[in-house]
XYZ file of N, CA, C and O in Angstrom:
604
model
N -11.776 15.048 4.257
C -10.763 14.154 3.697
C -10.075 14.891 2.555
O -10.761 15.207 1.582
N -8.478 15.260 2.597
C -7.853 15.694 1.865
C -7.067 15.029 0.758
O -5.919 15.298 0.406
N -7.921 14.072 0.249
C -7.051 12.886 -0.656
C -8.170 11.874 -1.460
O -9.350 11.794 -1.119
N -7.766 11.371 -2.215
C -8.964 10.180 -2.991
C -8.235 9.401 -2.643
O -7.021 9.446 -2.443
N -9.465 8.095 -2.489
C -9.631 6.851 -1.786
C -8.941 6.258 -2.655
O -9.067 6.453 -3.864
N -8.130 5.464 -2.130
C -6.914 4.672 -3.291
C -7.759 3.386 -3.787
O -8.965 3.531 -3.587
N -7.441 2.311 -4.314
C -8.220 1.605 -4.967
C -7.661 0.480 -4.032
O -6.459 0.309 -3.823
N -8.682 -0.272 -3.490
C -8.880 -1.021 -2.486
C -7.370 -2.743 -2.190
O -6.913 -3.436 -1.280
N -7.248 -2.554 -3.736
C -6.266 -3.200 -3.806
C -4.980 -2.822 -3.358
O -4.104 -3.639 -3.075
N -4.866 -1.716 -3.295
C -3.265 -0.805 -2.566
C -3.465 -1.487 -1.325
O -2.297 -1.728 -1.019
N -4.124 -1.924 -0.470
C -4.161 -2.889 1.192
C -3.470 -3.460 0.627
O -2.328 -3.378 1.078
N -3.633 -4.408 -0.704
C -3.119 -5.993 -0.240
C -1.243 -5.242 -0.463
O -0.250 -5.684 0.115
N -1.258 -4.591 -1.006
C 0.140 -4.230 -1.445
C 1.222 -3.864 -0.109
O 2.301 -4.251 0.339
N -0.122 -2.595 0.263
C 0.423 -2.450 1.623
C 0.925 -3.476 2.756
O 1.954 -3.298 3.408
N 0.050 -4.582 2.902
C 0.219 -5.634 3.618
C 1.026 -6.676 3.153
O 0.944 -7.741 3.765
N 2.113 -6.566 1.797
C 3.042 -7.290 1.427
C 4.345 -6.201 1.799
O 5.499 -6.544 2.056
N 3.924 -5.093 1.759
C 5.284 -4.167 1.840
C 5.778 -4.263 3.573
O 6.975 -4.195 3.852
N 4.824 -4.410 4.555
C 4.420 -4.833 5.784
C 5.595 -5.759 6.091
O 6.715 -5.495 6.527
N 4.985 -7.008 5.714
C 5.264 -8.407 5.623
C 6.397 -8.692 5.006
O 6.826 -9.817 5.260
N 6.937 -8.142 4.384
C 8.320 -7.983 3.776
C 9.079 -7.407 4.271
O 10.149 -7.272 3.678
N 8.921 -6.859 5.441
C 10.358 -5.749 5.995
C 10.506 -4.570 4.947
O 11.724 -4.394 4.975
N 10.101 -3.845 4.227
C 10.150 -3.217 3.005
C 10.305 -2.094 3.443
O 11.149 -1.382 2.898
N 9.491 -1.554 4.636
C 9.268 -0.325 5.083
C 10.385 0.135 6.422
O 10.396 -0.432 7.514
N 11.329 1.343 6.007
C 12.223 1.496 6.631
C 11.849 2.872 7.778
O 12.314 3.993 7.573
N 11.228 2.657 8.602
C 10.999 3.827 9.521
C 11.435 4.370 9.958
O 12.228 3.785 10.695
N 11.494 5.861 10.069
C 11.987 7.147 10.653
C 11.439 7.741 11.404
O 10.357 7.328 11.821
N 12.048 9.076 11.908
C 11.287 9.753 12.818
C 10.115 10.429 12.222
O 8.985 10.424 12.709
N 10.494 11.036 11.079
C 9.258 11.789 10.534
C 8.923 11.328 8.743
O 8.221 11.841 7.871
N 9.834 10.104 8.784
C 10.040 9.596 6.957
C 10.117 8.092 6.932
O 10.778 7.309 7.615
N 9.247 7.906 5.941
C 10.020 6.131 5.794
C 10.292 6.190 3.944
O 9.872 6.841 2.987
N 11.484 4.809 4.270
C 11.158 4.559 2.957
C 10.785 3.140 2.439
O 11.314 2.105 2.843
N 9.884 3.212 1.567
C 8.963 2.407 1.447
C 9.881 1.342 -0.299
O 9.850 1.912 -1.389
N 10.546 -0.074 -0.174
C 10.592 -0.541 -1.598
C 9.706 -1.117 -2.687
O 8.569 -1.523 -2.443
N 9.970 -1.129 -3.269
C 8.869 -1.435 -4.110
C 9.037 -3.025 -4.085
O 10.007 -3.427 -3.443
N 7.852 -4.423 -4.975
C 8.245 -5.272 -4.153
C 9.185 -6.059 -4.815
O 9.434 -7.229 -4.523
N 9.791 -5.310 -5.855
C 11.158 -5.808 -6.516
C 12.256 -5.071 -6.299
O 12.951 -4.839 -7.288
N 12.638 -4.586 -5.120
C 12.543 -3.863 -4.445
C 13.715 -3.149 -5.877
O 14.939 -3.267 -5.841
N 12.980 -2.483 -6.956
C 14.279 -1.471 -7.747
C 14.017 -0.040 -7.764
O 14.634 0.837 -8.367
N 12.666 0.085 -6.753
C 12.266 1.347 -6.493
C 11.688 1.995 -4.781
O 10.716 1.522 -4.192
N 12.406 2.943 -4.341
C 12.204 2.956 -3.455
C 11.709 4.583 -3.496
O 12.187 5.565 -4.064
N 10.521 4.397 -2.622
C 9.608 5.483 -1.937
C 9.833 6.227 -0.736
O 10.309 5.693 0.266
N 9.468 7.606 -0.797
C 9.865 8.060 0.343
C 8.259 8.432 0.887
O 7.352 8.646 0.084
N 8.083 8.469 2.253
C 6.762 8.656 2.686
C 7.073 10.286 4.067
O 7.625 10.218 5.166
N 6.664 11.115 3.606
C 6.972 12.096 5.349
C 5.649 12.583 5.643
O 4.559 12.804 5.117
N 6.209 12.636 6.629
C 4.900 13.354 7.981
C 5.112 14.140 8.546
O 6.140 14.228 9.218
N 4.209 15.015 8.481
C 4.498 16.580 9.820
C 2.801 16.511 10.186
O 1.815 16.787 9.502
N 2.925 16.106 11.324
C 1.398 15.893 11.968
C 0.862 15.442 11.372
O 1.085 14.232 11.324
N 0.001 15.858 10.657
C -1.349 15.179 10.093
C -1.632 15.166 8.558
O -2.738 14.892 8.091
N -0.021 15.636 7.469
C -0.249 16.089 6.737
C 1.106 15.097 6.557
O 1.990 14.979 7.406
N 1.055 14.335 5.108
C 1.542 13.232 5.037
C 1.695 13.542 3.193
O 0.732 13.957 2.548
N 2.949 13.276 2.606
C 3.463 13.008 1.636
C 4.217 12.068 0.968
O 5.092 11.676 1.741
N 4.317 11.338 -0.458
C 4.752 10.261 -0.709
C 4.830 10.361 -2.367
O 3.778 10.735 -2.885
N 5.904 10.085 -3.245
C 6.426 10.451 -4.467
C 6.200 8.731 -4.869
O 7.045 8.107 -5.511
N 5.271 8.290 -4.507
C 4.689 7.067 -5.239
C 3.832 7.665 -6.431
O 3.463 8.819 -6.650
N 3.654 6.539 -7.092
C 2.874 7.190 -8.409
C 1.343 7.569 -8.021
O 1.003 8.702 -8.361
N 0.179 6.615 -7.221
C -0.894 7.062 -6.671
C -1.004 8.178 -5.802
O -2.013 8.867 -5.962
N -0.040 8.587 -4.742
C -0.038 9.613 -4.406
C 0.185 10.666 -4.955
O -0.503 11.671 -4.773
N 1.332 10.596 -5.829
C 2.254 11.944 -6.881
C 1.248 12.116 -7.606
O 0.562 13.106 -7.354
N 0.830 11.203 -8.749
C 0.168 11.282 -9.578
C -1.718 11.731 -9.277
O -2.259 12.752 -9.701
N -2.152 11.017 -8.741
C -3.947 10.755 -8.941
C -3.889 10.925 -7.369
O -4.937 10.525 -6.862
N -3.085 11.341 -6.561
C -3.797 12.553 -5.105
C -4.283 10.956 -3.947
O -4.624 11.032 -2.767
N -4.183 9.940 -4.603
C -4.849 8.770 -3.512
C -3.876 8.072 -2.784
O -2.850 7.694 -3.349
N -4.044 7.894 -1.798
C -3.263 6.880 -0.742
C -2.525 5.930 -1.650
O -3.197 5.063 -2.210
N -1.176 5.987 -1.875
C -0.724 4.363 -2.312
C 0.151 4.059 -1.527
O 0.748 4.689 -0.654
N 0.214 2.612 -2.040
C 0.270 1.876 -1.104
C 1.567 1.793 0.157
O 1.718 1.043 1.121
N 2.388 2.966 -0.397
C 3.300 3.136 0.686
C 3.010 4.114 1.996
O 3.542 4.184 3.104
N 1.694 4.989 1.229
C 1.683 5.698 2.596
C 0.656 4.818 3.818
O 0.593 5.130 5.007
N -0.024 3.771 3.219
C -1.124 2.531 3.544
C 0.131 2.137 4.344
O 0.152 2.668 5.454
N 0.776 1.650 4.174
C 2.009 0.676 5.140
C 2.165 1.670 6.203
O 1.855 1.463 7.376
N 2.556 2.530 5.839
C 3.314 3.495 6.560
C 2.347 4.033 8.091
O 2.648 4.108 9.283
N 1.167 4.310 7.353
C -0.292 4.135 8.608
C -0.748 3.396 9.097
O -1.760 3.524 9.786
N -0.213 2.506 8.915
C -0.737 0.752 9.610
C 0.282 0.791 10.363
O -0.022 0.467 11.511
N 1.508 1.078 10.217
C 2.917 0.414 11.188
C 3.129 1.944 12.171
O 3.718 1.978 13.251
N 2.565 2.994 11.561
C 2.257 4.103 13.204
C 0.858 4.327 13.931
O 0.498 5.156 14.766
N 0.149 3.180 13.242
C -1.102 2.741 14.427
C -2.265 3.382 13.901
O -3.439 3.193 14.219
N -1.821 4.108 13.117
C -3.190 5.140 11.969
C -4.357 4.546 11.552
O -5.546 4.791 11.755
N -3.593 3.478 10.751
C -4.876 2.396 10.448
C -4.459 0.843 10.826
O -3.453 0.273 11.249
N -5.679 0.516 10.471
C -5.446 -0.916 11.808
C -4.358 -1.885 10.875
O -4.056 -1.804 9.684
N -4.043 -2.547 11.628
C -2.772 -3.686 11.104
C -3.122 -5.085 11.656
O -2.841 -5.331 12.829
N -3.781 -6.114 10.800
C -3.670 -7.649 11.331
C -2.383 -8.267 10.542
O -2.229 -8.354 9.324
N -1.625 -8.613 11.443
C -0.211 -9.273 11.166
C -0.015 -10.404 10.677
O 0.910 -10.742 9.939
N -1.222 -11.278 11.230
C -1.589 -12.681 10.179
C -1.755 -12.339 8.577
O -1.197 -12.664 7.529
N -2.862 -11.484 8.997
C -3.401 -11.109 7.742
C -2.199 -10.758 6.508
O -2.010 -11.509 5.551
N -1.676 -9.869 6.667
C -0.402 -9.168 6.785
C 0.433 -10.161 5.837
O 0.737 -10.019 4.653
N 0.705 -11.204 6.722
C 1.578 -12.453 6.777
C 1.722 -13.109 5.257
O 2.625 -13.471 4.503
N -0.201 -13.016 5.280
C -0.308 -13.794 3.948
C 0.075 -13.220 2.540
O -0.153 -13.792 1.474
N 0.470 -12.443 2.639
C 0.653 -11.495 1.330
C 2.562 -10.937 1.236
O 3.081 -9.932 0.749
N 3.274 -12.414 2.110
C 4.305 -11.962 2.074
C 5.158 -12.466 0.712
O 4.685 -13.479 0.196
N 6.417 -11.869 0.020
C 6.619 -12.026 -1.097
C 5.785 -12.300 -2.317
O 5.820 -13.270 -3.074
N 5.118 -11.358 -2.335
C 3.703 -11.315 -3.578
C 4.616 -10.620 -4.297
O 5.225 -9.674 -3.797
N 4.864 -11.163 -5.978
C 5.184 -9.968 -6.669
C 5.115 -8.930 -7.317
O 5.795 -8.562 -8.275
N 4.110 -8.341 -6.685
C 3.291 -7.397 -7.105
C 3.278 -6.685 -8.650
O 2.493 -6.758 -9.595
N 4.482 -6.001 -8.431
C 5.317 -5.308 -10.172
C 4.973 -6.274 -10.801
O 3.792 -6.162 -11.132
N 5.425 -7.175 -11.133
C 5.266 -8.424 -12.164
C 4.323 -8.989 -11.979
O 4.205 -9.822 -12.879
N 2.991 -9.068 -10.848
C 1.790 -9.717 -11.455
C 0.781 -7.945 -11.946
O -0.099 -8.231 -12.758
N 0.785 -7.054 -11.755
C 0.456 -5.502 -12.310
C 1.160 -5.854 -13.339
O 0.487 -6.751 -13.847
N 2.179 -5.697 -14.024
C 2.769 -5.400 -15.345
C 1.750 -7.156 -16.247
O 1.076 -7.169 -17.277
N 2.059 -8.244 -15.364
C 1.263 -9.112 -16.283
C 0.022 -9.068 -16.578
O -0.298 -9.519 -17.678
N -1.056 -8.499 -15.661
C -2.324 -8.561 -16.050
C -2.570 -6.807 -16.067
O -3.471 -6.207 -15.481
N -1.339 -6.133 -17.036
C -1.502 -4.688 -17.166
C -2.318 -3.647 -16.359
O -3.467 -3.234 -16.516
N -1.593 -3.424 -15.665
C -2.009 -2.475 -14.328
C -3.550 -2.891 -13.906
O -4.319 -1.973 -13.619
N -3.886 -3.872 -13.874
C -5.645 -4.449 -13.699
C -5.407 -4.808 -12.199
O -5.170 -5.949 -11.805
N -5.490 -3.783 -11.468
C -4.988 -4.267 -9.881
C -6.157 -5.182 -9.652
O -5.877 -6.291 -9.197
N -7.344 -4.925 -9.874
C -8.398 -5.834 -9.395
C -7.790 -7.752 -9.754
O -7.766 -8.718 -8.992
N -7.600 -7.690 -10.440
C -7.313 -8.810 -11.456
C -6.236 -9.611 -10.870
O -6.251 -10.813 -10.607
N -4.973 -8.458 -10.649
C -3.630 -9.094 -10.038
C -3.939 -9.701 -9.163
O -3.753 -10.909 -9.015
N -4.820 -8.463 -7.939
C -5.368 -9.094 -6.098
C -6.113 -10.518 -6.409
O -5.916 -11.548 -5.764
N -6.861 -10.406 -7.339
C -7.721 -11.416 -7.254
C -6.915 -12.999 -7.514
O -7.018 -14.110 -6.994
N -6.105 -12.418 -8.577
C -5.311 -14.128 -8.839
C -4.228 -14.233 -7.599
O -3.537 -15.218 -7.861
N -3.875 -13.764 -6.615
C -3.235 -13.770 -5.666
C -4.500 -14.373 -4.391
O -4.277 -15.325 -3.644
N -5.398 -13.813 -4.395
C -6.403 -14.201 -3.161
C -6.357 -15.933 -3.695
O -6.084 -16.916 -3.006
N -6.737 -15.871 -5.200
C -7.096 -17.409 -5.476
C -5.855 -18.529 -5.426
O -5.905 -19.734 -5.675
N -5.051 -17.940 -5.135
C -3.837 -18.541 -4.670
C -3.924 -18.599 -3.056
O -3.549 -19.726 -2.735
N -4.211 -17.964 -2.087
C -4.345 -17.849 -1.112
C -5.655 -18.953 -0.386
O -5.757 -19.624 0.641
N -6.213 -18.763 -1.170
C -7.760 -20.047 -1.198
C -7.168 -21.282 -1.352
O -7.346 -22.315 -0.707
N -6.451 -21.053 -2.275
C -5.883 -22.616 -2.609
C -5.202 -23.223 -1.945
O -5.316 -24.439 -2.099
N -4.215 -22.766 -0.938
C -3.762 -22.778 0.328
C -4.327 -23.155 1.684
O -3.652 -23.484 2.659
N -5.566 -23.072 1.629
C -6.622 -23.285 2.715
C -7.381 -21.461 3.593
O -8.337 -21.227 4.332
N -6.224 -20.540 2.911
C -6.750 -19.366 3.701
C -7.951 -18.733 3.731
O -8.476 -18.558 2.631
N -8.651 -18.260 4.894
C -9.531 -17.696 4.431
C -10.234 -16.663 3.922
O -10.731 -15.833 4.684
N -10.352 -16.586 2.751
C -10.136 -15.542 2.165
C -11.583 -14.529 2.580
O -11.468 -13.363 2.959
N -12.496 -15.018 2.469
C -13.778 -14.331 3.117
C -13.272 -13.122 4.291
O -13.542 -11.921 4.297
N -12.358 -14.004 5.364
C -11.998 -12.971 6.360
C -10.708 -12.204 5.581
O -10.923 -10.994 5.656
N -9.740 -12.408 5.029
C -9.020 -11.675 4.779
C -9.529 -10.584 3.610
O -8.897 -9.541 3.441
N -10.552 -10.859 2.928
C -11.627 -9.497 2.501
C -12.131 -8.634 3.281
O -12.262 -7.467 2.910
N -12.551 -9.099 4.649
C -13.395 -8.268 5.581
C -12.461 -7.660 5.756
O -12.519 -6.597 5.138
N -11.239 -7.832 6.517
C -9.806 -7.448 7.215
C -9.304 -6.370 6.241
O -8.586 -5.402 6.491
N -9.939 -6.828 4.868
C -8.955 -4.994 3.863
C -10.247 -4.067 3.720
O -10.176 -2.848 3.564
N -11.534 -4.853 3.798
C -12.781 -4.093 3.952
C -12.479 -2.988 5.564
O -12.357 -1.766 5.478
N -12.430 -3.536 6.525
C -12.195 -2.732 7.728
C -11.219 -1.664 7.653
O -11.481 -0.608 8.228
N -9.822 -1.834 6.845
C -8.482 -1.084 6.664
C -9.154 0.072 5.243
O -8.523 1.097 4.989
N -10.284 -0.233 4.546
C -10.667 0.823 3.620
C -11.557 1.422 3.999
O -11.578 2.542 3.488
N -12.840 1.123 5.093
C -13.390 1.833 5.928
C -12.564 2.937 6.812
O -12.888 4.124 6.768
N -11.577 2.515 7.544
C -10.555 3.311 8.322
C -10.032 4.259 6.998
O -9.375 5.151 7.535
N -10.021 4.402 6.072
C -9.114 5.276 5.465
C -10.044 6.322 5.547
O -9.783 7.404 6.071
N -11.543 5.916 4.847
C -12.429 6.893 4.734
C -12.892 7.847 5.816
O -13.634 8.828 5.761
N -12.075 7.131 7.065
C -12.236 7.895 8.122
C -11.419 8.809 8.580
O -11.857 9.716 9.288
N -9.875 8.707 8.198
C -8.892 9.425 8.262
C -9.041 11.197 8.363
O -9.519 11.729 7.361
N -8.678 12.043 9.445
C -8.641 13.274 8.863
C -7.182 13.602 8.721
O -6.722 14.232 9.673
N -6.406 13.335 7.809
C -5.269 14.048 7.252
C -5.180 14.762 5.954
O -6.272 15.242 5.650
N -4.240 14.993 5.084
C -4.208 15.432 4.204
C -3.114 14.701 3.362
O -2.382 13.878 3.913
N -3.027 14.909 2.409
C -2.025 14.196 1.805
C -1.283 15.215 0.076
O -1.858 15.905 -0.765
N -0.249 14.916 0.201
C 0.060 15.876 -0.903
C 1.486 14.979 -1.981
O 2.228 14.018 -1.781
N 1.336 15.666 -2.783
C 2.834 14.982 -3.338
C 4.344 14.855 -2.620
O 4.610 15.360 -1.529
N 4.795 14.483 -3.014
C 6.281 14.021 -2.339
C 7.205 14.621 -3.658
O 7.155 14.531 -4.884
N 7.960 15.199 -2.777
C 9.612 15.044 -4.588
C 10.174 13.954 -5.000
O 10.609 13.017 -4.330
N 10.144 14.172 -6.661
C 10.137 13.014 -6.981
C 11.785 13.119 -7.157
O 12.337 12.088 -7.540
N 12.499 14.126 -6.942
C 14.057 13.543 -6.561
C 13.943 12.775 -4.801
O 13.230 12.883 -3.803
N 15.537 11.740 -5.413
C 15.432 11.290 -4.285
C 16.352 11.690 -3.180
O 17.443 12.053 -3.619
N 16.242 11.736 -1.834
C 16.845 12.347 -0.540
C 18.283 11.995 -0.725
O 18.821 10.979 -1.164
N 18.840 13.334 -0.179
C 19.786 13.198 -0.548
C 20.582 12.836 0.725
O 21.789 12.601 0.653
């Protein structure tokens, strides 16, 4: 494994960027918005070796959450669309900036919103448990992206 394990909360992100239409696919590039959408990501691929000028990837070498979308929607890692579903218009930026980058914290007051709803959240834990197992299984590599944007 050519990359650190992103922090388990980048799924739920991934699965709002999903669920949002956010992710614009290419032949060998997507671009990924952020979910206000005032920032947009670029994700590329050449076989098995995958780059992305997000801050978890650029920065700290781990899957974020755009290259997570980006492997779920070319079959890489698994994709439940319900699941998916539930995490549509989450505002991610603004619940991270409110409970200061405490991703655990953000996911969590979002799941408890999701509970409150009737969902079940037990399975939609297993469902990002299965999608963080699959990462650890991944053999790609992953590297930085430029942080100018395409021109």
């Amino acid at each position: 494994m050519a990359f650190k394990m992103p922090k388990k909360e980048k799924i739920y992100e991934a699965y709002s960027a999903v669920s949002d239409g956010r992710v614009s696919m290419g032949d060998a590039s997507a671009q990924v918005l952020s979910s206000d959408k005032s920032k947009a990501y670029t994700v590329t691929w050449d076989g098995d070796t995958y780059s992305s000028n997000d801050n978890s990837t650029y920065w700290q070498g781990a899957l974020g959450y755009p290259v997570i979308a980006v492997l779920m929607l070319r079959g890489i890692l698994p994709l439940d669309r319900g699941t998916a579903e539930l995490f549509r218009d989450v505002p991610w930026k603004e619940l991270n900036a409110m409970y200061r980058n405490d991703y655990a914290k953000a996911t969590e007051s979002v799941l408890g919103v999701l509970e409150g709803r009737g969902a079940d959240v037990g399975a939609v834990r297993a469902e990002a448990d299965a999608v963080y197992d699959a990462i650890g299984r991944l053999d790609i590599s992953v590297r930085r992206g430029s942080l100018r944007p395409p021109v």
